[in-house]
């Protein structure tokens, strides 16, 4: 059994300050005692020296693939290292805005999808395109690829 409840999957390019703020917001709004999460970040090979260590964060470096192939990056470079029973898609410029997101997730049955509120670019208030899904679903049906 893993000691990680949720793995946050986050590609990043050229935005260490944004990533740092994003990870801080995840920690700030995670209020449950003992709830554990990890952040897995994919970096392009030409910029890892611009990123500094962050709490609960591991970096994985690979070739630059571009925005259109982000799901391939997640599937090939981040998912094999995911320890959580939940998988959370995330961007390096998002700021968590759901208080106690971790407690809510802890109370969510593992046959649901959870979409906490973040400052995404959606034109629809309350719509979050960055879901949290059960890892067992991905293990069962696979992952989207281009």
mmCIF file with all atom_site columns, C-alpha atoms in Angstrom:
data_model
loop_
_atom_site.group_PDB
_atom_site.id
_atom_site.type_symbol
_atom_site.label_atom_id
_atom_site.label_alt_id
_atom_site.label_comp_id
_atom_site.label_asym_id
_atom_site.label_entity_id
_atom_site.label_seq_id
_atom_site.pdbx_PDB_ins_code
_atom_site.Cartn_x
_atom_site.Cartn_y
_atom_site.Cartn_z
_atom_site.occupancy
_atom_site.B_iso_or_equiv
_atom_site.pdbx_formal_charge
_atom_site.auth_seq_id
_atom_site.auth_comp_id
_atom_site.auth_asym_id
_atom_site.auth_atom_id
_atom_site.pdbx_PDB_model_num
ATOM 1   C CA . UNK A 1 1   ? 0.000   0.000  0.000   1.00 0.00 ? 1   UNK A CA 1
ATOM 2   C CA . UNK A 1 2   ? 1.351   3.401  -0.984  1.00 0.00 ? 2   UNK A CA 1
ATOM 3   C CA . UNK A 1 3   ? 1.842   6.172  1.531   1.00 0.00 ? 3   UNK A CA 1
ATOM 4   C CA . UNK A 1 4   ? 0.647   8.684  -1.107  1.00 0.00 ? 4   UNK A CA 1
ATOM 5   C CA . UNK A 1 5   ? -3.058  9.412  -1.500  1.00 0.00 ? 5   UNK A CA 1
ATOM 6   C CA . UNK A 1 6   ? -2.921  11.638 -4.594  1.00 0.00 ? 6   UNK A CA 1
ATOM 7   C CA . UNK A 1 7   ? -0.325  12.170 -7.301  1.00 0.00 ? 7   UNK A CA 1
ATOM 8   C CA . UNK A 1 8   ? -0.403  15.550 -9.025  1.00 0.00 ? 8   UNK A CA 1
ATOM 9   C CA . UNK A 1 9   ? 0.752   15.310 -12.658 1.00 0.00 ? 9   UNK A CA 1
ATOM 10  C CA . UNK A 1 10  ? 2.120   18.606 -13.930 1.00 0.00 ? 10  UNK A CA 1
ATOM 11  C CA . UNK A 1 11  ? 4.049   19.445 -17.100 1.00 0.00 ? 11  UNK A CA 1
ATOM 12  C CA . UNK A 1 12  ? 5.996   22.709 -16.838 1.00 0.00 ? 12  UNK A CA 1
ATOM 13  C CA . UNK A 1 13  ? 8.019   24.936 -19.129 1.00 0.00 ? 13  UNK A CA 1
ATOM 14  C CA . UNK A 1 14  ? 9.692   28.220 -18.241 1.00 0.00 ? 14  UNK A CA 1
ATOM 15  C CA . UNK A 1 15  ? 7.497   29.045 -15.256 1.00 0.00 ? 15  UNK A CA 1
ATOM 16  C CA . UNK A 1 16  ? 9.296   28.127 -12.071 1.00 0.00 ? 16  UNK A CA 1
ATOM 17  C CA . UNK A 1 17  ? 7.750   31.066 -10.166 1.00 0.00 ? 17  UNK A CA 1
ATOM 18  C CA . UNK A 1 18  ? 4.287   29.972 -11.288 1.00 0.00 ? 18  UNK A CA 1
ATOM 19  C CA . UNK A 1 19  ? 4.998   26.349 -10.382 1.00 0.00 ? 19  UNK A CA 1
ATOM 20  C CA . UNK A 1 20  ? 6.248   27.401 -6.966  1.00 0.00 ? 20  UNK A CA 1
ATOM 21  C CA . UNK A 1 21  ? 3.084   29.434 -6.325  1.00 0.00 ? 21  UNK A CA 1
ATOM 22  C CA . UNK A 1 22  ? 0.952   26.585 -7.617  1.00 0.00 ? 22  UNK A CA 1
ATOM 23  C CA . UNK A 1 23  ? 2.537   23.970 -5.314  1.00 0.00 ? 23  UNK A CA 1
ATOM 24  C CA . UNK A 1 24  ? 2.251   26.423 -2.398  1.00 0.00 ? 24  UNK A CA 1
ATOM 25  C CA . UNK A 1 25  ? -1.470  26.827 -3.067  1.00 0.00 ? 25  UNK A CA 1
ATOM 26  C CA . UNK A 1 26  ? -1.969  23.052 -3.078  1.00 0.00 ? 26  UNK A CA 1
ATOM 27  C CA . UNK A 1 27  ? -0.260  22.832 0.302   1.00 0.00 ? 27  UNK A CA 1
ATOM 28  C CA . UNK A 1 28  ? -2.095  25.865 1.688   1.00 0.00 ? 28  UNK A CA 1
ATOM 29  C CA . UNK A 1 29  ? -5.531  24.454 0.902   1.00 0.00 ? 29  UNK A CA 1
ATOM 30  C CA . UNK A 1 30  ? -4.706  20.877 1.942   1.00 0.00 ? 30  UNK A CA 1
ATOM 31  C CA . UNK A 1 31  ? -5.859  20.897 5.529   1.00 0.00 ? 31  UNK A CA 1
ATOM 32  C CA . UNK A 1 32  ? -6.480  17.244 6.374   1.00 0.00 ? 32  UNK A CA 1
ATOM 33  C CA . UNK A 1 33  ? -4.135  15.759 8.911   1.00 0.00 ? 33  UNK A CA 1
ATOM 34  C CA . UNK A 1 34  ? -2.063  12.991 7.475   1.00 0.00 ? 34  UNK A CA 1
ATOM 35  C CA . UNK A 1 35  ? -3.277  13.407 3.909   1.00 0.00 ? 35  UNK A CA 1
ATOM 36  C CA . UNK A 1 36  ? -0.360  12.760 1.594   1.00 0.00 ? 36  UNK A CA 1
ATOM 37  C CA . UNK A 1 37  ? 0.266   13.990 -1.909  1.00 0.00 ? 37  UNK A CA 1
ATOM 38  C CA . UNK A 1 38  ? 3.155   14.162 -4.323  1.00 0.00 ? 38  UNK A CA 1
ATOM 39  C CA . UNK A 1 39  ? 3.755   16.464 -7.280  1.00 0.00 ? 39  UNK A CA 1
ATOM 40  C CA . UNK A 1 40  ? 5.412   14.972 -10.369 1.00 0.00 ? 40  UNK A CA 1
ATOM 41  C CA . UNK A 1 41  ? 6.669   17.638 -12.789 1.00 0.00 ? 41  UNK A CA 1
ATOM 42  C CA . UNK A 1 42  ? 7.858   17.047 -16.343 1.00 0.00 ? 42  UNK A CA 1
ATOM 43  C CA . UNK A 1 43  ? 10.541  19.455 -17.591 1.00 0.00 ? 43  UNK A CA 1
ATOM 44  C CA . UNK A 1 44  ? 12.022  19.864 -21.043 1.00 0.00 ? 44  UNK A CA 1
ATOM 45  C CA . UNK A 1 45  ? 15.684  18.878 -21.232 1.00 0.00 ? 45  UNK A CA 1
ATOM 46  C CA . UNK A 1 46  ? 16.825  22.427 -22.010 1.00 0.00 ? 46  UNK A CA 1
ATOM 47  C CA . UNK A 1 47  ? 15.709  24.050 -18.765 1.00 0.00 ? 47  UNK A CA 1
ATOM 48  C CA . UNK A 1 48  ? 15.903  21.909 -15.612 1.00 0.00 ? 48  UNK A CA 1
ATOM 49  C CA . UNK A 1 49  ? 18.665  24.071 -14.148 1.00 0.00 ? 49  UNK A CA 1
ATOM 50  C CA . UNK A 1 50  ? 16.141  26.907 -13.830 1.00 0.00 ? 50  UNK A CA 1
ATOM 51  C CA . UNK A 1 51  ? 13.993  24.886 -11.388 1.00 0.00 ? 51  UNK A CA 1
ATOM 52  C CA . UNK A 1 52  ? 14.716  24.625 -7.671  1.00 0.00 ? 52  UNK A CA 1
ATOM 53  C CA . UNK A 1 53  ? 13.564  21.937 -5.241  1.00 0.00 ? 53  UNK A CA 1
ATOM 54  C CA . UNK A 1 54  ? 9.995   22.313 -3.969  1.00 0.00 ? 54  UNK A CA 1
ATOM 55  C CA . UNK A 1 55  ? 8.250   20.425 -1.144  1.00 0.00 ? 55  UNK A CA 1
ATOM 56  C CA . UNK A 1 56  ? 6.688   17.098 -2.171  1.00 0.00 ? 56  UNK A CA 1
ATOM 57  C CA . UNK A 1 57  ? 7.885   17.645 -5.760  1.00 0.00 ? 57  UNK A CA 1
ATOM 58  C CA . UNK A 1 58  ? 9.920   15.391 -8.045  1.00 0.00 ? 58  UNK A CA 1
ATOM 59  C CA . UNK A 1 59  ? 11.196  16.497 -11.444 1.00 0.00 ? 59  UNK A CA 1
ATOM 60  C CA . UNK A 1 60  ? 11.421  14.308 -14.535 1.00 0.00 ? 60  UNK A CA 1
ATOM 61  C CA . UNK A 1 61  ? 13.345  15.553 -17.547 1.00 0.00 ? 61  UNK A CA 1
ATOM 62  C CA . UNK A 1 62  ? 12.830  14.583 -21.172 1.00 0.00 ? 62  UNK A CA 1
ATOM 63  C CA . UNK A 1 63  ? 12.809  15.910 -24.692 1.00 0.00 ? 63  UNK A CA 1
ATOM 64  C CA . UNK A 1 64  ? 10.637  18.843 -25.605 1.00 0.00 ? 64  UNK A CA 1
ATOM 65  C CA . UNK A 1 65  ? 7.401   17.612 -27.135 1.00 0.00 ? 65  UNK A CA 1
ATOM 66  C CA . UNK A 1 66  ? 5.194   20.704 -27.164 1.00 0.00 ? 66  UNK A CA 1
ATOM 67  C CA . UNK A 1 67  ? 1.738   21.443 -25.871 1.00 0.00 ? 67  UNK A CA 1
ATOM 68  C CA . UNK A 1 68  ? -0.134  19.166 -28.277 1.00 0.00 ? 68  UNK A CA 1
ATOM 69  C CA . UNK A 1 69  ? 1.578   16.082 -26.830 1.00 0.00 ? 69  UNK A CA 1
ATOM 70  C CA . UNK A 1 70  ? 1.186   16.782 -23.103 1.00 0.00 ? 70  UNK A CA 1
ATOM 71  C CA . UNK A 1 71  ? -0.914  13.661 -22.505 1.00 0.00 ? 71  UNK A CA 1
ATOM 72  C CA . UNK A 1 72  ? 1.834   11.575 -24.059 1.00 0.00 ? 72  UNK A CA 1
ATOM 73  C CA . UNK A 1 73  ? 4.344   13.178 -21.685 1.00 0.00 ? 73  UNK A CA 1
ATOM 74  C CA . UNK A 1 74  ? 2.097   12.436 -18.721 1.00 0.00 ? 74  UNK A CA 1
ATOM 75  C CA . UNK A 1 75  ? 1.562   8.823  -19.799 1.00 0.00 ? 75  UNK A CA 1
ATOM 76  C CA . UNK A 1 76  ? 5.187   8.105  -20.693 1.00 0.00 ? 76  UNK A CA 1
ATOM 77  C CA . UNK A 1 77  ? 7.147   10.060 -18.096 1.00 0.00 ? 77  UNK A CA 1
ATOM 78  C CA . UNK A 1 78  ? 4.956   10.778 -15.069 1.00 0.00 ? 78  UNK A CA 1
ATOM 79  C CA . UNK A 1 79  ? 2.391   7.986  -14.710 1.00 0.00 ? 79  UNK A CA 1
ATOM 80  C CA . UNK A 1 80  ? 4.981   5.214  -14.278 1.00 0.00 ? 80  UNK A CA 1
ATOM 81  C CA . UNK A 1 81  ? 6.163   7.012  -11.106 1.00 0.00 ? 81  UNK A CA 1
ATOM 82  C CA . UNK A 1 82  ? 2.725   7.859  -9.676  1.00 0.00 ? 82  UNK A CA 1
ATOM 83  C CA . UNK A 1 83  ? 2.234   6.366  -6.216  1.00 0.00 ? 83  UNK A CA 1
ATOM 84  C CA . UNK A 1 84  ? -1.157  7.860  -5.329  1.00 0.00 ? 84  UNK A CA 1
ATOM 85  C CA . UNK A 1 85  ? -4.486  6.100  -5.512  1.00 0.00 ? 85  UNK A CA 1
ATOM 86  C CA . UNK A 1 86  ? -5.821  9.298  -7.103  1.00 0.00 ? 86  UNK A CA 1
ATOM 87  C CA . UNK A 1 87  ? -4.345  11.115 -10.127 1.00 0.00 ? 87  UNK A CA 1
ATOM 88  C CA . UNK A 1 88  ? -4.721  14.879 -10.387 1.00 0.00 ? 88  UNK A CA 1
ATOM 89  C CA . UNK A 1 89  ? -4.047  16.655 -13.681 1.00 0.00 ? 89  UNK A CA 1
ATOM 90  C CA . UNK A 1 90  ? -2.593  20.088 -13.001 1.00 0.00 ? 90  UNK A CA 1
ATOM 91  C CA . UNK A 1 91  ? -0.891  23.013 -14.720 1.00 0.00 ? 91  UNK A CA 1
ATOM 92  C CA . UNK A 1 92  ? 2.088   24.950 -13.445 1.00 0.00 ? 92  UNK A CA 1
ATOM 93  C CA . UNK A 1 93  ? 0.186   28.249 -13.428 1.00 0.00 ? 93  UNK A CA 1
ATOM 94  C CA . UNK A 1 94  ? -2.920  27.116 -11.520 1.00 0.00 ? 94  UNK A CA 1
ATOM 95  C CA . UNK A 1 95  ? -3.732  28.254 -8.007  1.00 0.00 ? 95  UNK A CA 1
ATOM 96  C CA . UNK A 1 96  ? -5.917  25.954 -5.908  1.00 0.00 ? 96  UNK A CA 1
ATOM 97  C CA . UNK A 1 97  ? -9.080  27.722 -4.755  1.00 0.00 ? 97  UNK A CA 1
ATOM 98  C CA . UNK A 1 98  ? -10.988 24.908 -3.057  1.00 0.00 ? 98  UNK A CA 1
ATOM 99  C CA . UNK A 1 99  ? -10.466 24.987 0.705   1.00 0.00 ? 99  UNK A CA 1
ATOM 100 C CA . UNK A 1 100 ? -9.877  21.528 2.188   1.00 0.00 ? 100 UNK A CA 1
ATOM 101 C CA . UNK A 1 101 ? -9.618  19.900 -1.253  1.00 0.00 ? 101 UNK A CA 1
ATOM 102 C CA . UNK A 1 102 ? -7.746  17.028 0.315   1.00 0.00 ? 102 UNK A CA 1
ATOM 103 C CA . UNK A 1 103 ? -10.451 16.400 2.919   1.00 0.00 ? 103 UNK A CA 1
ATOM 104 C CA . UNK A 1 104 ? -13.125 16.495 0.212   1.00 0.00 ? 104 UNK A CA 1
ATOM 105 C CA . UNK A 1 105 ? -11.109 14.007 -1.825  1.00 0.00 ? 105 UNK A CA 1
ATOM 106 C CA . UNK A 1 106 ? -10.672 11.795 1.225   1.00 0.00 ? 106 UNK A CA 1
ATOM 107 C CA . UNK A 1 107 ? -14.477 11.615 1.533   1.00 0.00 ? 107 UNK A CA 1
ATOM 108 C CA . UNK A 1 108 ? -15.036 10.944 -2.182  1.00 0.00 ? 108 UNK A CA 1
ATOM 109 C CA . UNK A 1 109 ? -15.768 7.353  -3.200  1.00 0.00 ? 109 UNK A CA 1
ATOM 110 C CA . UNK A 1 110 ? -13.055 5.994  -5.475  1.00 0.00 ? 110 UNK A CA 1
ATOM 111 C CA . UNK A 1 111 ? -15.501 5.497  -8.337  1.00 0.00 ? 111 UNK A CA 1
ATOM 112 C CA . UNK A 1 112 ? -16.015 9.244  -8.794  1.00 0.00 ? 112 UNK A CA 1
ATOM 113 C CA . UNK A 1 113 ? -14.199 12.098 -10.507 1.00 0.00 ? 113 UNK A CA 1
ATOM 114 C CA . UNK A 1 114 ? -13.516 15.233 -8.497  1.00 0.00 ? 114 UNK A CA 1
ATOM 115 C CA . UNK A 1 115 ? -12.950 18.674 -10.050 1.00 0.00 ? 115 UNK A CA 1
ATOM 116 C CA . UNK A 1 116 ? -11.843 21.200 -7.430  1.00 0.00 ? 116 UNK A CA 1
ATOM 117 C CA . UNK A 1 117 ? -11.930 24.874 -8.332  1.00 0.00 ? 117 UNK A CA 1
ATOM 118 C CA . UNK A 1 118 ? -8.753  26.525 -9.539  1.00 0.00 ? 118 UNK A CA 1
ATOM 119 C CA . UNK A 1 119 ? -8.019  29.710 -11.437 1.00 0.00 ? 119 UNK A CA 1
ATOM 120 C CA . UNK A 1 120 ? -8.176  28.125 -14.874 1.00 0.00 ? 120 UNK A CA 1
ATOM 121 C CA . UNK A 1 121 ? -8.921  29.929 -18.129 1.00 0.00 ? 121 UNK A CA 1
ATOM 122 C CA . UNK A 1 122 ? -12.378 28.448 -18.557 1.00 0.00 ? 122 UNK A CA 1
ATOM 123 C CA . UNK A 1 123 ? -15.047 30.923 -19.601 1.00 0.00 ? 123 UNK A CA 1
ATOM 124 C CA . UNK A 1 124 ? -17.545 29.045 -17.441 1.00 0.00 ? 124 UNK A CA 1
ATOM 125 C CA . UNK A 1 125 ? -17.359 29.870 -13.721 1.00 0.00 ? 125 UNK A CA 1
ATOM 126 C CA . UNK A 1 126 ? -16.880 26.751 -11.654 1.00 0.00 ? 126 UNK A CA 1
ATOM 127 C CA . UNK A 1 127 ? -15.779 24.575 -14.575 1.00 0.00 ? 127 UNK A CA 1
ATOM 128 C CA . UNK A 1 128 ? -12.450 22.941 -13.915 1.00 0.00 ? 128 UNK A CA 1
ATOM 129 C CA . UNK A 1 129 ? -10.783 21.060 -16.721 1.00 0.00 ? 129 UNK A CA 1
ATOM 130 C CA . UNK A 1 130 ? -8.216  19.588 -14.337 1.00 0.00 ? 130 UNK A CA 1
ATOM 131 C CA . UNK A 1 131 ? -9.881  16.518 -12.803 1.00 0.00 ? 131 UNK A CA 1
ATOM 132 C CA . UNK A 1 132 ? -8.847  14.125 -10.075 1.00 0.00 ? 132 UNK A CA 1
ATOM 133 C CA . UNK A 1 133 ? -9.511  10.555 -11.181 1.00 0.00 ? 133 UNK A CA 1
ATOM 134 C CA . UNK A 1 134 ? -9.013  7.213  -9.438  1.00 0.00 ? 134 UNK A CA 1
ATOM 135 C CA . UNK A 1 135 ? -5.726  5.604  -10.455 1.00 0.00 ? 135 UNK A CA 1
ATOM 136 C CA . UNK A 1 136 ? -7.514  2.263  -10.660 1.00 0.00 ? 136 UNK A CA 1
ATOM 137 C CA . UNK A 1 137 ? -9.498  3.659  -13.603 1.00 0.00 ? 137 UNK A CA 1
ATOM 138 C CA . UNK A 1 138 ? -6.318  4.517  -15.464 1.00 0.00 ? 138 UNK A CA 1
ATOM 139 C CA . UNK A 1 139 ? -4.837  1.126  -14.590 1.00 0.00 ? 139 UNK A CA 1
ATOM 140 C CA . UNK A 1 140 ? -7.968  -0.515 -16.000 1.00 0.00 ? 140 UNK A CA 1
ATOM 141 C CA . UNK A 1 141 ? -8.609  1.470  -19.202 1.00 0.00 ? 141 UNK A CA 1
ATOM 142 C CA . UNK A 1 142 ? -5.289  3.168  -19.930 1.00 0.00 ? 142 UNK A CA 1
ATOM 143 C CA . UNK A 1 143 ? -4.481  6.780  -20.588 1.00 0.00 ? 143 UNK A CA 1
ATOM 144 C CA . UNK A 1 144 ? -5.401  9.156  -23.411 1.00 0.00 ? 144 UNK A CA 1
ATOM 145 C CA . UNK A 1 145 ? -2.686  9.655  -26.021 1.00 0.00 ? 145 UNK A CA 1
ATOM 146 C CA . UNK A 1 146 ? -2.451  11.624 -29.235 1.00 0.00 ? 146 UNK A CA 1
#
